[in-house]
Amino acid sequence: MRRSIEPSEVAMDPGSGPFLLPAEYAAVRDAVRRLAEERIAPRAAEIDRTGEFPWDVHDVLARSGFHAPRIPEQYGGSGADALATAVIIEEIARVCAASSLIPAVNTLGTLPLLLAGAHELCARYLPLVAKGDAMFSYALSEPEAGSDAAAMTTRAVRDGEWWVLDGVKRWISNAGESRFYTVFAVTDPDAGTHGISAFVVEADDPGLSFGPKERKLGIRGSPTREMSFAGCRIPEWRIIGAPGDGFSLAMRTLDHTRVTIAAQAVGIAQGALDAAVGYTSRREQFGQPVAEFQGVRFTLADMAMRIEAARALTYVAAAHSERGNGDLGYFGAAAKCFASDVAMAVTTDAVQLFGGYGYTQDYPVERMMRDAKITQIYEGTNQIQRVVIGREVLRRAASGSSGPVR
Ligand code: COS
């Protein structure tokens, strides 16, 4: 009788050397994969069904330092670099995309502090996140300022030793569950993008309230809520960086975190491929496993090729994120856009390969397809990524440089 293929058997051997994942990252992958398969995968369907934030998964991840991997050791974190962080998010997303938002959102929320925050600010907040006692979200978008982030209208007005915030933020991941928030607000309405500043806001600051959870297609275990500020008064030292530097800080943060969404997309796609390989190897029609049919094999091959390409681009983008060099914006946008388009295509193919079963909640691929969709939308729509990439391509051409970007 034909033996079915298990997901672990289709995992790549990362090896090491130029253009291959060095051994220490493979060890991180093994550790996260074990934890994810044992502790998170069995919860994934229920998390999706109930739409409740999985604090049990948070605590499991926190015990291994995988919940906020990018926080440096100086602040009590595990000090994972950008590539290790990508591998961690990828492996969690392979079994449960909503759970992978725990490290992804913590990274998004805390990076502005790491990029521009005063040491005292970092020392006050980051150890609490590193210990797993708090999560940190990022509040940039507003009802009328999504892709056009600079159109935000939330105001922060100086009042002696305080800043007073008024306005509404929307689409805030893990809102209500996170204790801390990086919030962007206009401090000088006449200065355009140079009149925006960033602040740390705490969930129980007076004047801050949260809207109901959005009812979403996917990533249902990660709450998305509105935040309303009505005379929300915070101490002046909670500003992140200098007044007026907020917009460029928001953009620099997204340059880095688009790599984490690329990694999430790669993980979702890999999970769907693994499930499809297992299913098509078991499912018999016309007297043989459907994986024996060339049409099915070609689909599996296309899925695998796309994932490998997306993963390679994501890891290159992670290397640029780690170096923090000028090419990051281009590579972060390219990796996020490409990997999320791959995740959508691959998960859709996976549902198709499962036939009618793929369309039911008895198998994970319909959830993966729903979860994949958001990776084309958040952290900047893929249209915005193409704006960023296209600008860079033309800028390089205008400056006389040609050939591949480093
Ligand atoms: N890093 C540092 N600074 C940046 C930057 C980056 N990646 N991108 C832009 N800036 C700076 C520019 O250099 C410019 O500064 P100067 O005025 O000193 O030259 C300033 O910010 C304004 O830049 P720009 O004119 O390009 O801003 P735009 O309003 O045209 O917006 C896009 C650019 C569309 C790229 C930006 O609004 C964007 O990324 N939107 C999507 C937002 C998003 O991803 N939201 C997701 C929700 S958060 S999860």
Short mmCIF file of C-alpha atoms and ligand atoms in Angstrom, two decimals:
data_model
loop_
_atom_site.label_atom_id
_atom_site.label_comp_id
_atom_site.label_asym_id
_atom_site.label_seq_id
_atom_site.Cartn_x
_atom_site.Cartn_y
_atom_site.Cartn_z
CA MET A 1 0.00 0.00 0.00
CA ARG A 2 1.19 3.48 -0.75
CA ARG A 3 2.52 5.43 2.21
CA SER A 4 1.35 9.01 2.63
CA ILE A 5 3.92 11.77 2.73
CA GLU A 6 4.13 13.67 6.01
CA PRO A 7 4.80 17.45 6.10
CA SER A 8 8.16 16.97 7.85
CA GLU A 9 9.42 14.90 4.93
CA VAL A 10 9.01 17.71 2.45
CA ALA A 11 10.91 20.26 4.55
CA MET A 12 14.08 21.46 2.89
CA ASP A 13 17.49 20.75 4.34
CA PRO A 14 18.81 24.28 4.74
CA GLY A 15 22.50 23.32 4.75
CA SER A 16 24.85 26.28 4.96
CA GLY A 17 27.19 28.42 2.91
CA PRO A 18 26.71 31.36 0.54
CA PHE A 19 23.06 31.67 -0.48
CA LEU A 20 22.10 28.82 1.83
CA LEU A 21 20.75 29.26 5.32
CA PRO A 22 23.62 29.03 7.84
CA ALA A 23 23.36 26.19 10.36
CA GLU A 24 22.46 28.40 13.33
CA TYR A 25 19.31 29.58 11.55
CA ALA A 26 18.42 26.00 10.66
CA ALA A 27 18.62 25.24 14.39
CA VAL A 28 16.23 28.12 15.10
CA ARG A 29 13.91 26.77 12.41
CA ASP A 30 13.96 23.27 13.93
CA ALA A 31 13.20 24.59 17.42
CA VAL A 32 10.30 26.78 16.27
CA ARG A 33 8.92 24.09 13.99
CA ARG A 34 8.84 21.57 16.82
CA LEU A 35 7.11 24.00 19.14
CA ALA A 36 4.69 25.13 16.43
CA GLU A 37 3.70 21.60 15.44
CA GLU A 38 3.28 20.41 19.02
CA ARG A 39 1.70 23.41 20.68
CA ILE A 40 0.22 25.73 18.05
CA ALA A 41 -0.95 23.58 15.13
CA PRO A 42 -3.50 21.69 17.27
CA ARG A 43 -5.02 25.04 18.31
CA ALA A 44 -5.09 26.75 14.90
CA ALA A 45 -8.60 25.73 13.77
CA GLU A 46 -10.12 26.62 17.13
CA ILE A 47 -8.37 30.00 17.24
CA ASP A 48 -9.84 30.71 13.81
CA ARG A 49 -13.29 29.49 14.82
CA THR A 50 -13.57 31.39 18.10
CA GLY A 51 -11.69 34.50 16.98
CA GLU A 52 -10.22 34.80 20.45
CA PHE A 53 -6.72 36.02 21.05
CA PRO A 54 -4.60 32.95 21.94
CA TRP A 55 -2.93 33.96 25.18
CA ASP A 56 -1.90 30.33 25.71
CA VAL A 57 0.08 30.48 22.45
CA HIS A 58 1.55 33.83 23.49
CA ASP A 59 2.78 32.28 26.73
CA VAL A 60 4.22 29.23 24.98
CA LEU A 61 6.10 31.49 22.57
CA ALA A 62 7.21 33.83 25.37
CA ARG A 63 8.83 30.97 27.29
CA SER A 64 11.13 30.44 24.30
CA GLY A 65 11.63 34.11 23.47
CA PHE A 66 9.82 33.68 20.14
CA HIS A 67 7.04 36.16 20.95
CA ALA A 68 9.18 39.29 20.49
CA PRO A 69 12.44 37.96 19.11
CA ARG A 70 13.93 41.20 17.84
CA ILE A 71 14.25 42.90 21.25
CA PRO A 72 17.98 43.12 22.04
CA GLU A 73 19.57 41.32 24.99
CA GLN A 74 20.33 44.74 26.48
CA TYR A 75 16.58 45.04 27.16
CA GLY A 76 16.06 41.46 28.25
CA GLY A 77 15.17 40.08 24.82
CA SER A 78 16.62 37.21 22.86
CA GLY A 79 18.33 39.59 20.40
CA ALA A 80 17.41 37.63 17.28
CA ASP A 81 18.55 39.30 14.09
CA ALA A 82 16.24 40.07 11.16
CA LEU A 83 16.81 36.72 9.47
CA ALA A 84 16.17 34.66 12.61
CA THR A 85 13.06 36.77 13.24
CA ALA A 86 11.87 36.00 9.70
CA VAL A 87 12.46 32.28 10.21
CA ILE A 88 10.54 32.34 13.51
CA ILE A 89 7.54 34.15 12.00
CA GLU A 90 7.62 31.90 8.92
CA GLU A 91 7.52 28.72 10.98
CA ILE A 92 4.69 29.90 13.21
CA ALA A 93 2.71 31.09 10.16
CA ARG A 94 3.17 27.67 8.56
CA VAL A 95 0.75 26.27 11.14
CA CYS A 96 -1.22 29.36 12.31
CA ALA A 97 -1.03 32.78 10.67
CA ALA A 98 -2.95 34.49 13.50
CA SER A 99 -0.38 33.25 16.03
CA SER A 100 2.49 34.49 13.85
CA LEU A 101 1.14 37.99 14.39
CA ILE A 102 2.29 37.79 18.00
CA PRO A 103 6.00 38.18 17.09
CA ALA A 104 5.17 40.23 13.97
CA VAL A 105 3.10 42.85 15.81
CA ASN A 106 5.49 43.02 18.77
CA THR A 107 8.27 43.69 16.27
CA LEU A 108 6.22 46.36 14.49
CA GLY A 109 5.27 48.08 17.75
CA THR A 110 8.74 48.10 19.30
CA LEU A 111 10.90 48.86 16.26
CA PRO A 112 10.22 52.63 16.39
CA LEU A 113 11.69 52.65 19.91
CA LEU A 114 14.69 50.62 18.78
CA LEU A 115 15.24 52.87 15.76
CA ALA A 116 14.75 56.26 17.42
CA GLY A 117 13.69 56.01 21.07
CA ALA A 118 15.70 57.42 23.98
CA HIS A 119 17.47 54.76 26.05
CA GLU A 120 15.24 55.56 29.05
CA LEU A 121 12.12 54.97 26.97
CA CYS A 122 13.45 51.65 25.67
CA ALA A 123 14.54 50.61 29.16
CA ARG A 124 11.10 51.34 30.56
CA TYR A 125 9.01 49.45 27.99
CA LEU A 126 11.03 46.86 26.14
CA PRO A 127 11.89 44.57 29.10
CA LEU A 128 8.16 44.20 29.87
CA VAL A 129 7.56 43.00 26.32
CA ALA A 130 10.67 40.80 26.33
CA LYS A 131 9.46 39.10 29.52
CA GLY A 132 6.07 38.41 27.97
CA ASP A 133 4.26 40.70 30.41
CA ALA A 134 3.00 43.03 27.68
CA MET A 135 2.54 43.29 23.93
CA PHE A 136 3.25 46.33 21.76
CA SER A 137 1.16 47.43 18.77
CA TYR A 138 1.57 50.08 16.07
CA ALA A 139 -1.05 52.72 15.28
CA LEU A 140 -0.52 54.58 12.01
CA SER A 141 -3.63 54.14 9.83
CA GLU A 142 -6.82 56.14 10.20
CA PRO A 143 -10.28 55.91 8.62
CA GLU A 144 -9.26 58.45 5.94
CA ALA A 145 -5.50 57.78 5.94
CA GLY A 146 -4.65 54.24 4.87
CA SER A 147 -2.28 54.10 1.88
CA ASP A 148 -1.94 57.89 2.18
CA ALA A 149 -0.47 57.70 5.67
CA ALA A 150 0.65 61.33 5.61
CA ALA A 151 -3.02 62.42 5.46
CA MET A 152 -3.51 61.49 9.12
CA THR A 153 -5.45 63.97 11.25
CA THR A 154 -4.90 62.63 14.78
CA ARG A 155 -3.40 65.57 16.67
CA ALA A 156 -0.98 65.74 19.57
CA VAL A 157 -0.86 69.16 21.20
CA ARG A 158 1.76 70.19 23.70
CA ASP A 159 0.37 71.29 27.09
CA GLY A 160 3.17 72.02 29.54
CA GLU A 161 4.74 68.69 30.42
CA TRP A 162 2.08 66.75 28.55
CA TRP A 163 0.98 65.85 25.07
CA VAL A 164 -2.77 65.72 24.51
CA LEU A 165 -3.97 63.38 21.75
CA ASP A 166 -7.25 63.60 19.85
CA GLY A 167 -8.33 61.52 16.86
CA VAL A 168 -9.03 58.01 15.64
CA LYS A 169 -6.69 55.21 14.54
CA ARG A 170 -8.09 52.26 12.60
CA TRP A 171 -6.99 48.73 11.64
CA ILE A 172 -4.79 48.34 14.69
CA SER A 173 -3.57 44.76 15.03
CA ASN A 174 -3.81 43.18 18.48
CA ALA A 175 -5.52 46.34 19.76
CA GLY A 176 -7.10 45.87 23.16
CA GLU A 177 -4.76 42.94 23.93
CA SER A 178 -1.54 44.98 23.70
CA ARG A 179 -0.64 47.08 26.70
CA PHE A 180 1.54 49.53 24.73
CA TYR A 181 1.15 51.32 21.39
CA THR A 182 3.36 53.36 19.10
CA VAL A 183 0.97 56.09 17.97
CA PHE A 184 1.68 58.60 15.20
CA ALA A 185 0.05 62.03 15.40
CA VAL A 186 0.32 65.47 13.83
CA THR A 187 2.22 67.88 16.07
CA ASP A 188 2.68 70.66 13.49
CA PRO A 189 -0.15 70.84 10.93
CA ASP A 190 1.78 73.31 8.76
CA ALA A 191 4.84 71.12 8.33
CA GLY A 192 3.41 68.27 6.20
CA THR A 193 5.21 64.99 6.69
CA HIS A 194 7.72 66.85 8.88
CA GLY A 195 4.94 67.76 11.32
CA ILE A 196 4.21 64.18 12.44
CA SER A 197 5.59 62.68 15.67
CA ALA A 198 5.51 59.28 17.35
CA PHE A 199 4.50 58.51 20.94
CA VAL A 200 4.15 55.60 23.32
CA VAL A 201 0.56 55.29 24.54
CA GLU A 202 -0.51 52.84 27.24
CA ALA A 203 -3.80 50.94 27.02
CA ASP A 204 -5.10 52.45 30.26
CA ASP A 205 -4.18 56.05 29.52
CA PRO A 206 -7.24 58.21 30.27
CA GLY A 207 -9.01 59.35 27.11
CA LEU A 208 -8.16 56.23 25.09
CA SER A 209 -10.92 53.78 24.16
CA PHE A 210 -11.13 50.81 21.82
CA GLY A 211 -13.82 50.04 19.23
CA PRO A 212 -15.36 46.61 18.67
CA LYS A 213 -13.34 43.89 16.94
CA GLU A 214 -13.54 44.00 13.15
CA ARG A 215 -15.27 40.91 11.73
CA LYS A 216 -12.61 39.67 9.36
CA LEU A 217 -12.11 37.12 6.59
CA GLY A 218 -8.96 35.70 8.15
CA ILE A 219 -6.32 36.07 10.90
CA ARG A 220 -9.32 35.91 13.17
CA GLY A 221 -7.29 35.17 16.29
CA SER A 222 -5.58 38.54 16.02
CA PRO A 223 -8.04 41.28 17.00
CA THR A 224 -8.18 44.37 14.78
CA ARG A 225 -9.81 47.36 16.46
CA GLU A 226 -10.15 51.09 16.28
CA MET A 227 -8.50 53.34 18.88
CA SER A 228 -10.18 56.62 19.80
CA PHE A 229 -8.29 59.40 21.56
CA ALA A 230 -10.37 62.06 23.30
CA GLY A 231 -8.16 64.44 25.25
CA CYS A 232 -5.78 61.56 25.92
CA ARG A 233 -3.02 63.06 28.08
CA ILE A 234 0.42 61.47 28.13
CA PRO A 235 3.70 62.68 29.68
CA GLU A 236 6.05 64.56 27.35
CA TRP A 237 8.85 61.99 27.72
CA ARG A 238 6.75 59.43 25.87
CA ILE A 239 7.69 60.96 22.51
CA ILE A 240 9.75 58.60 20.35
CA GLY A 241 12.64 60.48 18.77
CA ALA A 242 12.40 64.16 17.91
CA PRO A 243 9.17 66.06 17.20
CA GLY A 244 8.54 66.04 13.45
CA ASP A 245 10.50 62.85 12.80
CA GLY A 246 7.46 60.59 13.08
CA PHE A 247 6.60 60.09 9.42
CA SER A 248 10.05 59.05 8.34
CA LEU A 249 10.22 56.82 11.44
CA ALA A 250 6.92 55.19 10.45
CA MET A 251 8.25 54.55 6.94
CA ARG A 252 11.63 53.27 8.17
CA THR A 253 9.82 50.90 10.53
CA LEU A 254 7.66 49.56 7.70
CA ASP A 255 10.74 49.05 5.52
CA HIS A 256 11.92 46.54 8.14
CA THR A 257 8.61 44.97 9.05
CA ARG A 258 7.53 44.33 5.46
CA VAL A 259 10.18 41.61 5.63
CA THR A 260 8.31 40.00 8.53
CA ILE A 261 5.07 39.98 6.51
CA ALA A 262 6.96 38.42 3.60
CA ALA A 263 8.11 35.73 6.02
CA GLN A 264 4.56 35.24 7.25
CA ALA A 265 3.36 34.84 3.66
CA VAL A 266 6.10 32.29 2.91
CA GLY A 267 5.08 30.34 6.00
CA ILE A 268 1.39 30.31 5.09
CA ALA A 269 2.26 29.15 1.57
CA GLN A 270 4.57 26.41 2.86
CA GLY A 271 1.87 25.17 5.22
CA ALA A 272 -0.57 24.95 2.30
CA LEU A 273 1.93 23.11 0.10
CA ASP A 274 2.76 20.64 2.86
CA ALA A 275 -0.94 19.96 3.41
CA ALA A 276 -1.52 19.58 -0.35
CA VAL A 277 1.40 17.17 -0.76
CA GLY A 278 0.10 15.05 2.11
CA TYR A 279 -3.46 15.04 0.83
CA THR A 280 -2.75 14.37 -2.85
CA SER A 281 -0.42 11.52 -1.89
CA ARG A 282 -3.24 9.87 0.10
CA ARG A 283 -6.32 10.69 -1.91
CA GLU A 284 -7.01 8.00 -4.50
CA GLN A 285 -9.11 8.50 -7.62
CA PHE A 286 -9.12 6.40 -10.79
CA GLY A 287 -7.21 3.72 -8.86
CA GLN A 288 -4.18 5.75 -7.80
CA PRO A 289 -3.15 8.65 -5.55
CA VAL A 290 -4.02 11.87 -7.34
CA ALA A 291 -0.39 13.02 -6.89
CA GLU A 292 0.48 10.41 -9.53
CA PHE A 293 -1.34 12.46 -12.16
CA GLN A 294 0.96 14.80 -14.01
CA GLY A 295 -1.54 17.66 -13.86
CA VAL A 296 -1.51 17.54 -10.07
CA ARG A 297 2.27 17.19 -9.94
CA PHE A 298 2.75 20.20 -12.15
CA THR A 299 0.60 22.24 -9.77
CA LEU A 300 2.66 21.02 -6.80
CA ALA A 301 5.83 21.90 -8.73
CA ASP A 302 4.61 25.41 -9.48
CA MET A 303 3.65 25.91 -5.84
CA ALA A 304 7.07 24.72 -4.66
CA MET A 305 8.99 26.87 -7.16
CA ARG A 306 7.12 30.00 -6.21
CA ILE A 307 7.67 29.38 -2.50
CA GLU A 308 11.41 28.83 -2.97
CA ALA A 309 11.70 32.09 -4.92
CA ALA A 310 9.65 34.00 -2.33
CA ARG A 311 11.72 32.57 0.52
CA ALA A 312 15.01 33.44 -1.16
CA LEU A 313 13.89 37.04 -1.77
CA THR A 314 12.59 37.30 1.80
CA TYR A 315 15.90 36.16 3.28
CA VAL A 316 17.83 38.60 1.09
CA ALA A 317 15.48 41.36 2.29
CA ALA A 318 16.13 40.21 5.88
CA ALA A 319 19.86 40.60 5.28
CA HIS A 320 19.25 44.18 4.12
CA SER A 321 17.06 44.76 7.17
CA GLU A 322 19.87 43.57 9.42
CA ARG A 323 22.38 45.84 7.71
CA GLY A 324 19.86 48.69 7.73
CA ASN A 325 21.23 49.88 4.40
CA GLY A 326 19.68 52.07 1.71
CA ASP A 327 18.40 49.13 -0.32
CA LEU A 328 16.06 47.92 2.41
CA GLY A 329 13.03 49.93 1.26
CA TYR A 330 13.23 48.35 -2.19
CA PHE A 331 13.89 44.81 -0.98
CA GLY A 332 11.37 44.97 1.87
CA ALA A 333 8.64 46.09 -0.54
CA ALA A 334 9.65 43.55 -3.19
CA ALA A 335 9.74 40.65 -0.74
CA LYS A 336 6.42 41.57 0.88
CA CYS A 337 4.68 42.06 -2.46
CA PHE A 338 6.09 38.96 -4.14
CA ALA A 339 5.72 36.61 -1.18
CA SER A 340 2.16 37.67 -0.45
CA ASP A 341 1.13 37.24 -4.09
CA VAL A 342 2.75 33.80 -3.93
CA ALA A 343 0.88 32.96 -0.71
CA MET A 344 -2.44 33.89 -2.32
CA ALA A 345 -1.75 31.84 -5.45
CA VAL A 346 -0.36 28.84 -3.57
CA THR A 347 -3.16 28.66 -1.01
CA THR A 348 -5.76 28.97 -3.78
CA ASP A 349 -4.06 26.09 -5.62
CA ALA A 350 -4.02 24.07 -2.40
CA VAL A 351 -7.78 24.47 -1.99
CA GLN A 352 -8.20 23.35 -5.60
CA LEU A 353 -6.05 20.24 -5.07
CA PHE A 354 -8.21 19.24 -2.10
CA GLY A 355 -11.31 19.42 -4.33
CA GLY A 356 -14.57 19.72 -2.40
CA TYR A 357 -12.79 18.91 0.85
CA GLY A 358 -10.60 21.99 0.40
CA TYR A 359 -13.69 24.17 0.56
CA THR A 360 -14.64 22.86 4.00
CA GLN A 361 -13.35 23.62 7.45
CA ASP A 362 -12.41 19.96 7.89
CA TYR A 363 -9.02 20.77 6.36
CA PRO A 364 -6.72 23.73 7.03
CA VAL A 365 -6.28 25.00 3.49
CA GLU A 366 -9.43 27.14 3.35
CA ARG A 367 -8.22 28.92 6.50
CA MET A 368 -4.78 29.38 4.94
CA MET A 369 -6.36 30.86 1.82
CA ARG A 370 -8.37 33.33 3.93
CA ASP A 371 -5.31 34.17 6.02
CA ALA A 372 -3.10 34.66 2.95
CA LYS A 373 -5.33 37.44 1.62
CA ILE A 374 -4.40 39.92 4.34
CA THR A 375 -0.69 39.66 3.48
CA GLN A 376 -1.48 41.39 0.16
CA ILE A 377 -3.22 44.20 2.04
CA TYR A 378 -1.60 45.09 5.34
CA GLU A 379 1.75 46.69 6.09
CA GLY A 380 1.01 48.60 2.88
CA THR A 381 -1.12 47.24 0.03
CA ASN A 382 0.72 45.52 -2.78
CA GLN A 383 -0.17 48.49 -4.95
CA ILE A 384 1.79 50.70 -2.53
CA GLN A 385 4.69 48.22 -2.58
CA ARG A 386 4.77 48.56 -6.36
CA VAL A 387 4.78 52.36 -5.95
CA VAL A 388 7.84 52.05 -3.67
CA ILE A 389 9.59 49.57 -5.99
CA GLY A 390 8.77 51.55 -9.14
CA ARG A 391 10.05 54.79 -7.62
CA GLU A 392 13.34 53.12 -6.71
CA VAL A 393 13.76 51.54 -10.14
CA LEU A 394 13.29 54.95 -11.79
CA ARG A 395 15.47 56.74 -9.24
CA ARG A 396 18.27 54.33 -9.94
CA ALA A 397 17.86 54.74 -13.67
CA ALA A 398 17.90 58.56 -13.31
CA SER A 399 21.08 58.40 -11.25
CA GLY A 400 22.75 56.37 -13.98
CA SER A 401 23.00 53.12 -12.07
CA SER A 402 22.00 49.97 -13.86
CA GLY A 403 22.05 46.27 -13.25
CA PRO A 404 20.82 44.51 -10.15
CA VAL A 405 20.37 46.34 -6.89
CA ARG A 406 23.02 45.11 -4.43
N1 COS B 1 12.39 55.89 4.99
C1 COS B 1 12.69 57.13 5.46
N2 COS B 1 12.04 58.24 5.04
C2 COS B 1 11.08 58.08 4.12
C3 COS B 1 10.72 56.82 3.60
C4 COS B 1 11.44 55.71 4.06
N3 COS B 1 11.18 54.49 3.61
N4 COS B 1 9.72 56.97 2.72
C5 COS B 1 9.46 58.28 2.68
N5 COS B 1 10.28 58.95 3.53
C6 COS B 1 10.37 60.38 3.74
C7 COS B 1 10.74 61.04 2.43
O1 COS B 1 12.14 61.08 2.26
C8 COS B 1 10.15 62.42 2.56
O2 COS B 1 11.00 63.22 3.34
P1 COS B 1 11.52 64.66 2.76
O3 COS B 1 10.29 65.50 2.67
O4 COS B 1 12.49 65.13 3.78
O5 COS B 1 12.11 64.40 1.40
C9 COS B 1 8.90 62.17 3.40
O6 COS B 1 9.10 60.91 4.07
C10 COS B 1 7.66 62.07 2.55
O7 COS B 1 7.88 61.05 1.59
P2 COS B 1 6.96 60.86 0.33
O8 COS B 1 6.81 62.17 -0.37
O9 COS B 1 7.47 59.70 -0.43
O10 COS B 1 5.56 60.50 1.02
P3 COS B 1 4.19 60.12 0.38
O11 COS B 1 3.13 60.84 1.12
O12 COS B 1 4.25 60.24 -1.11
O13 COS B 1 4.00 58.56 0.80
C11 COS B 1 4.13 56.20 0.55
C12 COS B 1 4.81 57.56 0.38
C13 COS B 1 2.94 56.04 -0.34
C14 COS B 1 5.21 55.22 0.16
C15 COS B 1 3.72 56.02 2.04
O14 COS B 1 2.64 56.86 2.37
C16 COS B 1 3.33 54.60 2.37
O15 COS B 1 4.20 53.76 2.54
N6 COS B 1 2.02 54.35 2.51
C17 COS B 1 1.54 53.07 2.97
C18 COS B 1 1.40 53.10 4.44
C19 COS B 1 1.34 51.73 4.98
O16 COS B 1 2.15 50.88 4.67
N7 COS B 1 0.35 51.52 5.83
C20 COS B 1 0.17 50.22 6.39
C21 COS B 1 -0.42 50.37 7.71
S1 COS B 1 0.72 50.27 8.94
S2 COS B 1 0.55 48.40 9.41
#
